[in-house]
Amino acid sequence: MTATTTYEKQWWEEGAGFFGRGYMEGDNSVEGYLDAPMTLEERTESEVRGIINLLQLQPGQHVLDCPSGYGRHSIGLGRHGMNVIGADINGEELFVATQKRGDLSNVQFIKNDMRFLYFQNHFDAVINMFYSFGFFDTDEENIQVLRNFYNALKPGGKFLMHTDVNIPRIISGKYKSQERRNLPNGNVLEIIDRYEPTTKRIEGTWTIIRPDNSIQDLTPYSVRVYTNEEFTGWCHEVGFRTVTAYGSWDRTPLTDESEDMMIIAEK
């Protein structure tokens, strides 16, 4: 008989147990992730306006949001007049995004693995939001994603990467490695993160705790993280001409104290 190998899904894959219904529930916390509490609606509006500000977007321009998740940034940009394609691998979140889009004909959603994007010289901007870069096991795969974003842009187009992981804050102990966030439905989200300096990855878990103390453990995740200097080097490696780092949506320069890191790379 021929031995068979059982395929084990990666944490980020569809049906693997992290993204989908549980993630969408946990993402909608009362406090959000910043020191200053913000609801999901407030944070989305702030981020959408920040994207427009940092990228100097104009109505009618073409934007790729990848991964787009359940569509909050794609839809927000569409409401400001941009033509948006949201690409994601998770069908459950794409279904919710399509429902929330309503009659916005300038926003489309497609199912696509960001390692295999096929766009060439198409977009004025590409956005990668909220700690969504570095999912894959090898640097080669993650750099290929960055190369795909570069290829998708028109000459002069801009790429925005946004993350709440600023490694100097981890080293100084100011990064929230363990926290509880209240959810509007009465449940609580517990997040535990551990930074592994040898692999340059954050290993983390999300657990949803209900009032009756029953729990839902989402599949543990592992994300490659990077300093501004390292990511800037990757951007230049794939061909970006200029790279600028910010620490907030109002163009404040990135510092070791910044809660957010936004990197803008121009093709």
mmCIF file of C-alpha atoms in Angstrom:
data_model
loop_
_atom_site.group_PDB
_atom_site.id
_atom_site.type_symbol
_atom_site.label_atom_id
_atom_site.label_comp_id
_atom_site.label_asym_id
_atom_site.label_seq_id
_atom_site.Cartn_x
_atom_site.Cartn_y
_atom_site.Cartn_z
ATOM 1 C CA MET A 1 0.000 0.000 0.000
ATOM 2 C CA THR A 2 1.103 3.581 -0.660
ATOM 3 C CA ALA A 3 1.339 5.799 2.388
ATOM 4 C CA THR A 4 -0.763 8.951 2.302
ATOM 5 C CA THR A 5 0.256 12.293 3.741
ATOM 6 C CA THR A 6 -2.268 14.359 5.664
ATOM 7 C CA TYR A 7 -2.236 17.976 4.550
ATOM 8 C CA GLU A 8 -2.235 20.421 7.457
ATOM 9 C CA LYS A 9 -3.520 23.865 6.594
ATOM 10 C CA GLN A 10 -1.504 26.959 7.371
ATOM 11 C CA TRP A 11 -3.092 29.262 9.975
ATOM 12 C CA TRP A 12 -3.990 31.927 7.396
ATOM 13 C CA GLU A 13 -5.718 29.598 4.936
ATOM 14 C CA GLU A 14 -9.446 29.401 4.391
ATOM 15 C CA GLY A 15 -11.018 27.029 6.894
ATOM 16 C CA ALA A 16 -7.864 26.858 9.022
ATOM 17 C CA GLY A 17 -9.585 28.438 12.011
ATOM 18 C CA PHE A 18 -8.193 31.961 12.339
ATOM 19 C CA PHE A 19 -9.729 34.133 9.629
ATOM 20 C CA GLY A 20 -13.479 34.026 9.128
ATOM 21 C CA ARG A 21 -16.345 34.385 11.579
ATOM 22 C CA GLY A 22 -14.188 34.313 14.742
ATOM 23 C CA TYR A 23 -11.738 36.895 13.426
ATOM 24 C CA MET A 24 -14.510 39.265 12.351
ATOM 25 C CA GLU A 25 -16.098 39.011 15.798
ATOM 26 C CA GLY A 26 -12.802 39.629 17.607
ATOM 27 C CA ASP A 27 -11.782 42.518 15.362
ATOM 28 C CA ASN A 28 -14.855 44.496 16.413
ATOM 29 C CA SER A 29 -13.782 45.457 19.931
ATOM 30 C CA VAL A 30 -14.956 48.421 21.966
ATOM 31 C CA GLU A 31 -11.420 49.693 22.656
ATOM 32 C CA GLY A 32 -9.458 48.781 19.521
ATOM 33 C CA TYR A 33 -5.702 48.209 19.613
ATOM 34 C CA LEU A 34 -4.346 51.699 20.308
ATOM 35 C CA ASP A 35 -3.713 53.232 23.738
ATOM 36 C CA ALA A 36 -6.545 55.692 23.056
ATOM 37 C CA PRO A 37 -9.782 53.662 22.741
ATOM 38 C CA MET A 38 -11.553 53.750 19.364
ATOM 39 C CA THR A 39 -14.497 51.728 18.106
ATOM 40 C CA LEU A 40 -14.106 49.784 14.876
ATOM 41 C CA GLU A 41 -16.208 52.366 13.026
ATOM 42 C CA GLU A 42 -14.099 55.246 14.356
ATOM 43 C CA ARG A 43 -10.875 53.437 13.561
ATOM 44 C CA THR A 44 -12.004 52.560 10.041
ATOM 45 C CA GLU A 45 -12.916 56.170 9.269
ATOM 46 C CA SER A 46 -9.593 57.385 10.691
ATOM 47 C CA GLU A 47 -7.642 54.814 8.692
ATOM 48 C CA VAL A 48 -9.488 55.484 5.434
ATOM 49 C CA ARG A 49 -8.903 59.227 5.739
ATOM 50 C CA GLY A 50 -5.283 58.488 6.654
ATOM 51 C CA ILE A 51 -4.809 56.311 3.573
ATOM 52 C CA ILE A 52 -6.163 59.099 1.380
ATOM 53 C CA ASN A 53 -3.893 61.619 3.118
ATOM 54 C CA LEU A 54 -0.684 59.584 2.981
ATOM 55 C CA LEU A 55 -1.181 58.429 -0.606
ATOM 56 C CA GLN A 56 -2.725 61.726 -1.790
ATOM 57 C CA LEU A 57 -5.519 59.787 -3.472
ATOM 58 C CA GLN A 58 -8.063 61.436 -5.746
ATOM 59 C CA PRO A 59 -11.567 60.241 -6.686
ATOM 60 C CA GLY A 60 -11.448 58.003 -9.740
ATOM 61 C CA GLN A 61 -8.034 56.534 -9.011
ATOM 62 C CA HIS A 62 -7.569 52.764 -8.875
ATOM 63 C CA VAL A 63 -6.616 51.065 -5.607
ATOM 64 C CA LEU A 64 -5.811 47.454 -4.737
ATOM 65 C CA ASP A 65 -6.584 46.483 -1.120
ATOM 66 C CA CYS A 66 -4.808 43.216 -0.349
ATOM 67 C CA PRO A 67 -5.624 41.320 1.759
ATOM 68 C CA SER A 68 -8.977 43.065 2.015
ATOM 69 C CA GLY A 69 -10.589 40.845 4.662
ATOM 70 C CA TYR A 70 -14.224 41.739 5.155
ATOM 71 C CA GLY A 71 -13.807 44.949 3.195
ATOM 72 C CA ARG A 72 -13.890 47.837 5.639
ATOM 73 C CA HIS A 73 -11.062 49.809 3.959
ATOM 74 C CA SER A 74 -12.133 48.908 0.402
ATOM 75 C CA ILE A 75 -15.682 50.064 1.062
ATOM 76 C CA GLY A 76 -14.520 53.205 2.880
ATOM 77 C CA LEU A 77 -12.291 54.189 -0.040
ATOM 78 C CA GLY A 78 -15.086 53.411 -2.478
ATOM 79 C CA ARG A 79 -17.373 55.811 -0.618
ATOM 80 C CA HIS A 80 -14.726 58.494 -1.155
ATOM 81 C CA GLY A 81 -14.858 57.896 -4.922
ATOM 82 C CA MET A 82 -11.944 55.535 -5.512
ATOM 83 C CA ASN A 83 -12.187 52.494 -7.797
ATOM 84 C CA VAL A 84 -11.185 49.611 -5.540
ATOM 85 C CA ILE A 85 -10.437 45.932 -5.966
ATOM 86 C CA GLY A 86 -10.271 44.041 -2.694
ATOM 87 C CA ALA A 87 -8.400 40.729 -2.899
ATOM 88 C CA ASP A 88 -8.464 38.084 -0.186
ATOM 89 C CA ILE A 89 -8.208 34.324 0.197
ATOM 90 C CA ASN A 90 -11.042 33.875 2.701
ATOM 91 C CA GLY A 91 -14.432 33.256 1.101
ATOM 92 C CA GLU A 92 -16.373 33.852 4.314
ATOM 93 C CA GLU A 93 -14.913 37.329 4.759
ATOM 94 C CA LEU A 94 -15.295 38.116 1.055
ATOM 95 C CA PHE A 95 -18.987 37.186 1.277
ATOM 96 C CA VAL A 96 -19.467 39.634 4.159
ATOM 97 C CA ALA A 97 -17.516 42.310 2.256
ATOM 98 C CA THR A 98 -19.736 41.874 -0.805
ATOM 99 C CA GLN A 99 -22.860 42.161 1.332
ATOM 100 C CA LYS A 100 -21.599 45.301 3.075
ATOM 101 C CA ARG A 101 -20.590 46.884 -0.245
ATOM 102 C CA GLY A 102 -24.239 47.390 -1.172
ATOM 103 C CA ASP A 103 -24.668 49.269 -4.445
ATOM 104 C CA LEU A 104 -21.093 50.607 -4.663
ATOM 105 C CA SER A 105 -20.307 49.624 -8.251
ATOM 106 C CA ASN A 106 -16.784 51.064 -7.967
ATOM 107 C CA VAL A 107 -15.781 48.415 -5.378
ATOM 108 C CA GLN A 108 -15.162 44.820 -6.422
ATOM 109 C CA PHE A 109 -13.956 41.818 -4.441
ATOM 110 C CA ILE A 110 -11.986 38.868 -5.792
ATOM 111 C CA LYS A 111 -10.604 35.692 -4.282
ATOM 112 C CA ASN A 112 -6.831 35.628 -4.746
ATOM 113 C CA ASP A 113 -3.739 34.446 -2.859
ATOM 114 C CA MET A 114 -1.450 37.480 -2.546
ATOM 115 C CA ARG A 115 1.572 35.336 -3.443
ATOM 116 C CA PHE A 116 0.073 34.869 -6.908
ATOM 117 C CA LEU A 117 -1.389 38.241 -7.852
ATOM 118 C CA TYR A 118 -1.560 38.668 -11.623
ATOM 119 C CA PHE A 119 -1.954 42.455 -12.009
ATOM 120 C CA GLN A 120 0.591 44.409 -14.039
ATOM 121 C CA ASN A 121 0.906 48.238 -14.098
ATOM 122 C CA HIS A 122 -2.770 48.643 -13.203
ATOM 123 C CA PHE A 123 -3.181 50.538 -9.921
ATOM 124 C CA ASP A 124 -2.412 54.032 -8.683
ATOM 125 C CA ALA A 125 -2.046 52.629 -5.160
ATOM 126 C CA VAL A 126 -1.793 49.311 -3.317
ATOM 127 C CA ILE A 127 -2.620 49.094 0.390
ATOM 128 C CA ASN A 128 -1.714 46.317 2.842
ATOM 129 C CA MET A 129 -3.467 47.159 6.080
ATOM 130 C CA PHE A 130 -3.413 46.293 9.749
ATOM 131 C CA TYR A 131 -0.587 43.795 10.277
ATOM 132 C CA SER A 132 -1.209 41.823 7.085
ATOM 133 C CA PHE A 133 2.332 41.410 5.748
ATOM 134 C CA GLY A 134 4.635 38.523 6.679
ATOM 135 C CA PHE A 135 2.109 35.669 6.896
ATOM 136 C CA PHE A 136 4.262 33.148 5.069
ATOM 137 C CA ASP A 137 6.957 30.783 6.301
ATOM 138 C CA THR A 138 9.902 32.051 4.256
ATOM 139 C CA ASP A 139 11.313 35.469 3.481
ATOM 140 C CA GLU A 140 11.282 34.476 -0.191
ATOM 141 C CA GLU A 141 7.494 34.093 -0.147
ATOM 142 C CA ASN A 142 6.966 37.349 1.707
ATOM 143 C CA ILE A 143 9.293 39.242 -0.631
ATOM 144 C CA GLN A 144 7.409 37.748 -3.588
ATOM 145 C CA VAL A 145 4.233 39.311 -2.192
ATOM 146 C CA LEU A 146 6.015 42.674 -2.071
ATOM 147 C CA ARG A 147 7.215 42.135 -5.654
ATOM 148 C CA ASN A 148 3.622 41.389 -6.711
ATOM 149 C CA PHE A 149 2.482 44.667 -5.160
ATOM 150 C CA TYR A 150 5.248 46.497 -7.041
ATOM 151 C CA ASN A 151 4.244 44.862 -10.332
ATOM 152 C CA ALA A 152 0.576 45.744 -9.784
ATOM 153 C CA LEU A 153 1.361 49.471 -9.600
ATOM 154 C CA LYS A 154 1.545 51.904 -12.471
ATOM 155 C CA PRO A 155 4.851 53.795 -12.800
ATOM 156 C CA GLY A 156 4.721 56.451 -10.079
ATOM 157 C CA GLY A 157 2.155 54.444 -8.111
ATOM 158 C CA LYS A 158 2.461 54.120 -4.339
ATOM 159 C CA PHE A 159 2.365 51.166 -1.955
ATOM 160 C CA LEU A 160 1.243 51.554 1.666
ATOM 161 C CA MET A 161 2.078 48.964 4.319
ATOM 162 C CA HIS A 162 0.502 49.509 7.750
ATOM 163 C CA THR A 163 1.246 47.577 10.940
ATOM 164 C CA ASP A 164 0.887 48.094 14.682
ATOM 165 C CA VAL A 165 4.128 46.174 15.287
ATOM 166 C CA ASN A 166 7.008 48.566 15.888
ATOM 167 C CA ILE A 167 9.923 46.380 17.065
ATOM 168 C CA PRO A 168 11.592 49.059 19.252
ATOM 169 C CA ARG A 169 8.346 49.151 21.292
ATOM 170 C CA ILE A 170 8.548 45.374 21.714
ATOM 171 C CA ILE A 171 12.139 45.587 22.911
ATOM 172 C CA SER A 172 11.311 48.413 25.351
ATOM 173 C CA GLY A 173 8.339 46.461 26.761
ATOM 174 C CA LYS A 174 5.726 49.001 25.627
ATOM 175 C CA TYR A 175 4.053 46.755 23.038
ATOM 176 C CA LYS A 176 0.851 45.113 24.316
ATOM 177 C CA SER A 177 1.889 41.458 24.451
ATOM 178 C CA GLN A 178 -1.139 40.406 26.497
ATOM 179 C CA GLU A 179 -4.490 42.178 26.620
ATOM 180 C CA ARG A 180 -8.233 41.771 26.871
ATOM 181 C CA ARG A 181 -10.664 43.687 24.697
ATOM 182 C CA ASN A 182 -14.406 43.954 25.251
ATOM 183 C CA LEU A 183 -16.670 43.050 22.327
ATOM 184 C CA PRO A 184 -20.039 44.723 21.690
ATOM 185 C CA ASN A 185 -21.864 41.380 22.022
ATOM 186 C CA GLY A 186 -20.664 40.939 25.617
ATOM 187 C CA ASN A 187 -17.816 38.553 24.847
ATOM 188 C CA VAL A 188 -14.154 39.290 25.566
ATOM 189 C CA LEU A 189 -11.186 38.862 23.225
ATOM 190 C CA GLU A 190 -7.909 37.805 24.859
ATOM 191 C CA ILE A 191 -4.739 38.289 22.807
ATOM 192 C CA ILE A 192 -1.357 36.858 23.747
ATOM 193 C CA ASP A 193 1.684 37.654 21.580
ATOM 194 C CA ARG A 194 5.270 36.479 21.933
ATOM 195 C CA TYR A 195 8.130 37.940 19.883
ATOM 196 C CA GLU A 196 10.838 35.464 18.858
ATOM 197 C CA PRO A 197 13.971 37.506 18.023
ATOM 198 C CA THR A 198 15.777 34.552 16.428
ATOM 199 C CA THR A 199 13.053 33.990 13.823
ATOM 200 C CA LYS A 200 11.854 37.627 13.780
ATOM 201 C CA ARG A 201 8.284 36.400 14.153
ATOM 202 C CA ILE A 202 5.391 37.062 16.484
ATOM 203 C CA GLU A 203 3.683 33.889 17.682
ATOM 204 C CA GLY A 204 0.205 34.686 18.929
ATOM 205 C CA THR A 205 -3.234 33.495 19.936
ATOM 206 C CA TRP A 206 -6.741 34.937 19.982
ATOM 207 C CA THR A 207 -9.301 33.519 22.411
ATOM 208 C CA ILE A 208 -12.936 34.614 22.582
ATOM 209 C CA ILE A 209 -14.353 34.264 26.101
ATOM 210 C CA ARG A 210 -18.137 34.245 26.597
ATOM 211 C CA PRO A 211 -20.049 35.363 29.712
ATOM 212 C CA ASP A 212 -20.614 31.721 30.690
ATOM 213 C CA ASN A 213 -16.777 31.269 30.598
ATOM 214 C CA SER A 214 -16.913 29.005 27.552
ATOM 215 C CA ILE A 215 -14.129 29.801 25.107
ATOM 216 C CA GLN A 216 -13.347 29.728 21.411
ATOM 217 C CA ASP A 217 -9.664 29.392 20.593
ATOM 218 C CA LEU A 218 -8.754 30.623 17.130
ATOM 219 C CA THR A 219 -5.857 28.851 15.409
ATOM 220 C CA PRO A 220 -2.489 30.238 16.642
ATOM 221 C CA TYR A 221 -0.760 32.541 14.177
ATOM 222 C CA SER A 222 2.850 33.246 13.245
ATOM 223 C CA VAL A 223 3.776 36.474 11.445
ATOM 224 C CA ARG A 224 7.178 37.655 10.253
ATOM 225 C CA VAL A 225 7.821 41.175 11.548
ATOM 226 C CA TYR A 226 10.546 43.656 10.646
ATOM 227 C CA THR A 227 12.122 46.958 11.465
ATOM 228 C CA ASN A 228 11.629 50.005 9.274
ATOM 229 C CA GLU A 229 15.197 49.574 8.018
ATOM 230 C CA GLU A 230 14.690 45.934 7.035
ATOM 231 C CA PHE A 231 11.381 46.523 5.272
ATOM 232 C CA THR A 232 12.785 49.569 3.489
ATOM 233 C CA GLY A 233 15.612 47.373 2.228
ATOM 234 C CA TRP A 234 13.110 44.846 0.889
ATOM 235 C CA CYS A 235 11.227 47.638 -0.893
ATOM 236 C CA HIS A 236 14.382 48.820 -2.644
ATOM 237 C CA GLU A 237 15.271 45.208 -3.485
ATOM 238 C CA VAL A 238 12.070 44.712 -5.503
ATOM 239 C CA GLY A 239 12.474 48.045 -7.308
ATOM 240 C CA PHE A 240 10.744 50.840 -5.372
ATOM 241 C CA ARG A 241 12.502 54.182 -5.889
ATOM 242 C CA THR A 242 11.662 56.029 -2.679
ATOM 243 C CA VAL A 243 10.533 54.762 0.729
ATOM 244 C CA THR A 244 9.249 56.901 3.626
ATOM 245 C CA ALA A 245 8.149 55.774 7.099
ATOM 246 C CA TYR A 246 5.503 57.458 9.253
ATOM 247 C CA GLY A 247 4.266 56.875 12.786
ATOM 248 C CA SER A 248 0.705 58.138 12.338
ATOM 249 C CA TRP A 249 -1.887 58.950 9.708
ATOM 250 C CA ASP A 250 -1.121 62.680 9.959
ATOM 251 C CA ARG A 251 2.418 62.196 8.583
ATOM 252 C CA THR A 252 4.227 62.241 11.920
ATOM 253 C CA PRO A 253 7.698 60.705 11.365
ATOM 254 C CA LEU A 254 8.203 57.173 12.679
ATOM 255 C CA THR A 255 9.980 56.966 16.037
ATOM 256 C CA ASP A 256 10.754 54.196 18.520
ATOM 257 C CA GLU A 257 7.639 55.303 20.447
ATOM 258 C CA SER A 258 5.189 55.096 17.534
ATOM 259 C CA GLU A 259 2.229 52.755 18.049
ATOM 260 C CA ASP A 260 1.778 52.381 14.288
ATOM 261 C CA MET A 261 4.204 52.046 11.413
ATOM 262 C CA MET A 262 3.170 53.167 7.943
ATOM 263 C CA ILE A 263 5.630 52.750 5.111
ATOM 264 C CA ILE A 264 5.033 54.425 1.732
ATOM 265 C CA ALA A 265 7.040 53.138 -1.246
ATOM 266 C CA GLU A 266 6.847 54.758 -4.673
ATOM 267 C CA LYS A 267 7.418 52.887 -7.924
#
